[in-house]
XYZ file of C-alpha atoms in Angstrom:
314
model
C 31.050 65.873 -66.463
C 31.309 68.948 -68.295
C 33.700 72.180 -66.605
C 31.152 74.151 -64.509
C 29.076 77.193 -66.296
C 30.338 80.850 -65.658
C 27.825 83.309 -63.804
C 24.380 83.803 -65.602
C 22.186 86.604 -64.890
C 18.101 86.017 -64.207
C 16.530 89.531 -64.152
C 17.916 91.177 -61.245
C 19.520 88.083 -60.311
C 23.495 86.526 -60.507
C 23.609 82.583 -60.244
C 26.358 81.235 -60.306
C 26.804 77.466 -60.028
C 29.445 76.091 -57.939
C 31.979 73.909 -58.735
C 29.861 70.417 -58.049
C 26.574 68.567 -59.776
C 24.961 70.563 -57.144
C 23.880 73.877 -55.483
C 24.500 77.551 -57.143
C 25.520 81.176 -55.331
C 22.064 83.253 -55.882
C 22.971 87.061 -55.571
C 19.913 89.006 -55.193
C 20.260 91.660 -52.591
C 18.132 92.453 -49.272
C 15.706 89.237 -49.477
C 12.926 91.317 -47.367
C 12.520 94.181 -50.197
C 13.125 91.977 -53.202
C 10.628 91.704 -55.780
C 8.167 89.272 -57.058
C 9.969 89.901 -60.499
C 13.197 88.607 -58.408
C 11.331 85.915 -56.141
C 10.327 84.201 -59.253
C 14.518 84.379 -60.735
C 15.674 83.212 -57.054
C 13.027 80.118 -57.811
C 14.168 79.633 -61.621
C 17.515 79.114 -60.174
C 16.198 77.005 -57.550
C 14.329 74.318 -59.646
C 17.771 74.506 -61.679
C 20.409 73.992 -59.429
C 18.695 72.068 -56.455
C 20.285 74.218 -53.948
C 20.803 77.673 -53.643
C 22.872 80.151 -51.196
C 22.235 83.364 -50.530
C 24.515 85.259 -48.197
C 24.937 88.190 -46.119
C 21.230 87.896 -44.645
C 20.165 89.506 -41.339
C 16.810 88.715 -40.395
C 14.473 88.399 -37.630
C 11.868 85.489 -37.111
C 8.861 86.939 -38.786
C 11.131 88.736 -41.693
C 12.477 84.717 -42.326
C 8.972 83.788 -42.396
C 7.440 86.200 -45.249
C 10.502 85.588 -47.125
C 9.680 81.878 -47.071
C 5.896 82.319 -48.059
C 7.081 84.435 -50.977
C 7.606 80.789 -52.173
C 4.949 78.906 -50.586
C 2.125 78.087 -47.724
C 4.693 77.011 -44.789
C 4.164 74.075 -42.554
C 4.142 73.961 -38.955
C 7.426 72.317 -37.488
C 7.626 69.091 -35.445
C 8.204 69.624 -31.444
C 11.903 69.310 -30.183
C 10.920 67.561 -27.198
C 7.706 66.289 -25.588
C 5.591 68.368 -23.640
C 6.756 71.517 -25.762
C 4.156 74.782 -25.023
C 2.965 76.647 -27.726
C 5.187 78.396 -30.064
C 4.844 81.807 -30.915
C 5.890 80.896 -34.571
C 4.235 77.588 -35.508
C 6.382 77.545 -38.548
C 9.597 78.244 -37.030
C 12.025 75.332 -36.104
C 15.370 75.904 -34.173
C 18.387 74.238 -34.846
C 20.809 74.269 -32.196
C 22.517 72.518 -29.468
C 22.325 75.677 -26.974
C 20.927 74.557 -23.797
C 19.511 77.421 -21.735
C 18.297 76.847 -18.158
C 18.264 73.138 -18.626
C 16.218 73.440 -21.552
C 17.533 72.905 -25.347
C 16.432 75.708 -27.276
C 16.387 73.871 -30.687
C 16.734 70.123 -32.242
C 19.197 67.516 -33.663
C 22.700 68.693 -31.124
C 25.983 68.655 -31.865
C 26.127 65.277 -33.336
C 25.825 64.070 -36.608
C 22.819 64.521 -38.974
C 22.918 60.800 -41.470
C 22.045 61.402 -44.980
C 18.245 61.808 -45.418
C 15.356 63.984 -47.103
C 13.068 66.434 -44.958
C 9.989 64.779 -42.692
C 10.031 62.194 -45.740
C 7.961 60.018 -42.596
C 5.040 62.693 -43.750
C 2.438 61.474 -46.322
C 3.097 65.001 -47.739
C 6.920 65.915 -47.023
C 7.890 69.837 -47.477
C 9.153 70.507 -50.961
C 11.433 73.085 -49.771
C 13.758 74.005 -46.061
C 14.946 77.230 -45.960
C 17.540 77.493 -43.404
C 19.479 80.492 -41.749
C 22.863 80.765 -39.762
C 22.507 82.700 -36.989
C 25.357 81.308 -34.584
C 28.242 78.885 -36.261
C 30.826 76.820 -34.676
C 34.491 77.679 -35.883
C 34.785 74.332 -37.432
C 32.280 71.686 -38.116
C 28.885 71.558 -38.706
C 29.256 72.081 -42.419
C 25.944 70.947 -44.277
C 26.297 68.506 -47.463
C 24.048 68.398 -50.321
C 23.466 64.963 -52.938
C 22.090 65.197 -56.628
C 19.168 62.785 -56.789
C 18.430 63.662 -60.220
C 22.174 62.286 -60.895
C 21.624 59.367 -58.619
C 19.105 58.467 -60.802
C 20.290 58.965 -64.392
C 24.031 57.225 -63.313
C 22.227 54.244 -61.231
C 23.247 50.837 -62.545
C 20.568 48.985 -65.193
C 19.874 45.946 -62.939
C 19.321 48.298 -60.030
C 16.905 50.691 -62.062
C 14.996 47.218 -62.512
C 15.072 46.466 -59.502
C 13.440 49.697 -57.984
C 11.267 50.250 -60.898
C 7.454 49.964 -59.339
C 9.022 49.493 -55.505
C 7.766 51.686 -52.268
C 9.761 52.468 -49.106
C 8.164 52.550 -45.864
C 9.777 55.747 -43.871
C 10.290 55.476 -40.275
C 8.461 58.469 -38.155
C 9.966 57.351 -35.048
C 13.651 59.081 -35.368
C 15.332 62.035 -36.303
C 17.931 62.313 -38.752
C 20.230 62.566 -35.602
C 19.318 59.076 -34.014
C 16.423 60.401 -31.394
C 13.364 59.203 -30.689
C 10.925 62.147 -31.979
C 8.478 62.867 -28.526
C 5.402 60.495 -28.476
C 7.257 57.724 -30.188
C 8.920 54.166 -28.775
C 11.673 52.150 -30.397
C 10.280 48.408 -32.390
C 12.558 45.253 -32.909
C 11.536 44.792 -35.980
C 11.465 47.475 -38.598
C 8.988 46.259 -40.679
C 6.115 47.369 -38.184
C 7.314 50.733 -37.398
C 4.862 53.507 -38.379
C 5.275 55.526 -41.390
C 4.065 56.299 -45.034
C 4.972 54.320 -48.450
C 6.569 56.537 -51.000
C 8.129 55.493 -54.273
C 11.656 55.141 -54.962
C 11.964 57.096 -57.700
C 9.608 60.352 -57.767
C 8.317 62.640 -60.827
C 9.011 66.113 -59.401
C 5.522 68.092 -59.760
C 7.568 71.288 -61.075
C 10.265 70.092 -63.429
C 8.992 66.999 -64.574
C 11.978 64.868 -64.223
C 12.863 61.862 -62.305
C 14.897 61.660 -59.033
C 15.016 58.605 -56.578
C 13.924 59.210 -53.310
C 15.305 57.568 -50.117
C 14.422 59.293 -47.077
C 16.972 58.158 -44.636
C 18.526 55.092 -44.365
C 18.185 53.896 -40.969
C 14.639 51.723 -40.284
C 13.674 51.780 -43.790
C 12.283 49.177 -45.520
C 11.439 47.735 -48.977
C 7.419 47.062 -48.913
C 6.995 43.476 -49.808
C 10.567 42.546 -49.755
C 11.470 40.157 -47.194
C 14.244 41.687 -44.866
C 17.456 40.644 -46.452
C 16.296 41.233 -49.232
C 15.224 44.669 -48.578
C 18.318 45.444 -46.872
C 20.452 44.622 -49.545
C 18.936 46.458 -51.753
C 18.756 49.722 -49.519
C 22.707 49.316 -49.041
C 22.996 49.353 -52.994
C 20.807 52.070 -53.201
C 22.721 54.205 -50.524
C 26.522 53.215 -51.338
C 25.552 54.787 -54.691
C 23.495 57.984 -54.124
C 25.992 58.811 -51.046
C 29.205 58.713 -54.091
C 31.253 62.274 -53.481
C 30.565 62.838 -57.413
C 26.883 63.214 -56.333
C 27.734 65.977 -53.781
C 28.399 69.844 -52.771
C 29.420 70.842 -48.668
C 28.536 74.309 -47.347
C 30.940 75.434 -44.741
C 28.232 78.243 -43.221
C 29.186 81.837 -42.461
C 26.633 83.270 -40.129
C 24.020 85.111 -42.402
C 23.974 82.985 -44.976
C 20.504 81.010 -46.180
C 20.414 78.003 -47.812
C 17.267 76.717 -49.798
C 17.067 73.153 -51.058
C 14.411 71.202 -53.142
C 13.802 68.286 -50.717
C 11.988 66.420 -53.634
C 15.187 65.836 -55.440
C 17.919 66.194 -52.990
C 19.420 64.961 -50.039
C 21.556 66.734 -47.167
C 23.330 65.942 -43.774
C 25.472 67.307 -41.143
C 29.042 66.775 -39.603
C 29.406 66.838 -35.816
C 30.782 69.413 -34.403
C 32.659 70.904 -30.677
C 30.045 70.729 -28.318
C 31.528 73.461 -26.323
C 30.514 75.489 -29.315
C 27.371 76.991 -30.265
C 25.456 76.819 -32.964
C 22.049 78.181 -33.750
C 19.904 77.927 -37.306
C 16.617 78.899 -37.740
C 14.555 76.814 -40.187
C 10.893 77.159 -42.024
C 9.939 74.906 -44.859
C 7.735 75.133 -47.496
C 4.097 73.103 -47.945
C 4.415 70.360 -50.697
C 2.309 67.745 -52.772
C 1.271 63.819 -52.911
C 4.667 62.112 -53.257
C 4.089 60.857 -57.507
C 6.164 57.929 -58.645
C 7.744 58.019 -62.290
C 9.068 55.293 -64.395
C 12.448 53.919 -63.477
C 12.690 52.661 -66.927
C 12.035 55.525 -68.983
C 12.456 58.390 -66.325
C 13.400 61.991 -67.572
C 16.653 63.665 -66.319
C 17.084 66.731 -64.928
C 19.522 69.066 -66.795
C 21.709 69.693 -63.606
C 22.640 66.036 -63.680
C 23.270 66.117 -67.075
C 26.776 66.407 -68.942
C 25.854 69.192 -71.175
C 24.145 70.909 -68.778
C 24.741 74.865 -69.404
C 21.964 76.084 -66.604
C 19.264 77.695 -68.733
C 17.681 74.118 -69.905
C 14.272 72.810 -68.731
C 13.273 69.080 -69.116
């Protein structure tokens, strides 16, 4: 792959990619006075670069929340835990393994978070998650990012045939941390657990280009395949969309927001000291029909791409 591209300015805006097939440093200022002029920059670089960080952030609840409709109708998050009251902010999810007064105050603990794609278990998944350090751990917990765009254009010919035209059913019974989600009970046999079909390989509705599309591993399965089969093929799929030359980590510093495009990348989490604490606030942004695209003939995404120089569009 090409060296990495040097800083590039959008408007009032510094990107500057990092030093992976994934994610750029978005300088932009105070994110609750910026601009629509800037908004639309921070989203160029977005669509671009798959991830974005912005740093130095202080914000309350509802000050997260208008900066996250500045690029979309939000959705309202799943509960932690069954039997959760009301939430003043419908929108808001905490991340966190705090406990206070026998109560966790947010989702998904101190363990680790597997590889997988936002709520891909919705018919409509998010296309964006904004999230925002508030409290970090002094080590672990660091967030890591894969290219599905590169995934795609680097997968191997007889696997590209083999996905081309295929649909995974997603699992809505877990988290990307291993729990049950409230309301749901565990199944022997994967194949009958609840959950929408998407494609394997998508056609973003913004760029145009091609990206496979996962989910998360765990209680997944190949519609149609029988379960060898389909398990095989999932493991081949994985091994290679997993590769380190795929990926970016974030090691947080409190303040800092990170925005990723759920429809073409994939993140997870290390564990971390549960005697430490660690709280993120999350929102996520509305998306669209999951589309499929070609396998065959599918379009690549300049950030996968060897020449890419950051200011191409497919």
């Amino acid at each position: 792959m090409a060296a990495v591209p040097e800083t590039h300015h959008l408007s009032e805006v510094e990107v500057t990619p990092m030093h992976a097939p994934i994610a750029a440093l978005v300088e932009c200022g105070d994110v609750r006075t910026i601009t629509d002029k800037t908004v639309e920059a921070v989203r160029r670089a977005f669509l671009d670069h798959l991830v974005i960080l912005i740093r130095g952030q202080q914000l309350t609840v509802p000050e997260l929340l208008a900066f996250g409709r500045r690029f979309g109708e939000l959705t309202p998050a799943a509960p932690v835990h069954q039997g959760q009251k009301p939430r003043e902010f419908p929108e808001l999810a905490v991340i966190s393994n705090v406990v206070e007064n026998g109560v966790a105050i947010g989702g998904l603990g101190d363990g680790e978070a597997v590889w997988h794609t936002d709520s891909c278990f919705n018919e409509v998944p998010p296309s964006a998650s904004i999230l925002h350090a508030l409290e970090i751990p002094p080590s672990g917990g660091d967030t890591g990012f894969s290219n599905m765009y590169l995934a795609l254009e680097t997968l191997a010919p007889e696997l590209r045939r083999a996905v081309h035209g295929r649909t995974i059913k997603h699992d809505q019974r877990y988290t990307s941390g291993g729990q049950l989600r409230p309301g749901y009970t565990g199944a022997e046999d994967i194949r009958a657990t609840p959950g929408p079909r998407h494609p394997v390989v998508r056609q973003h509705p913004e760029t145009g280009c091609s990206a496979l599309y996962l989910g998360r591993r765990p209680h997944a399965h190949v519609t149609d395949f029988p379960l060898a089969e389909s398990e095989a093929l999932l493991d081949a799929l994985w091994a290679h969309a997993t590769k380190a030359e795929f990926t970016w980590h974030h090691q947080w510093r409190v303040g800092d927001i990170l925005i990723w495009d759920n429809r073409c990348a994939m993140h997870r989490r290390d564990a971390f000291d549960p005697q430490s604490r660690r709280i993120m606030r999350r929102t996520q942004c509305k998306g669209s029909p999951v589309v499929e695209a070609d396998a065959k003939s599918f379009t690549p995404h300049p950030r996968g791409h060897q020449n890419f120089q950051g200011d191409k569009k497919c």
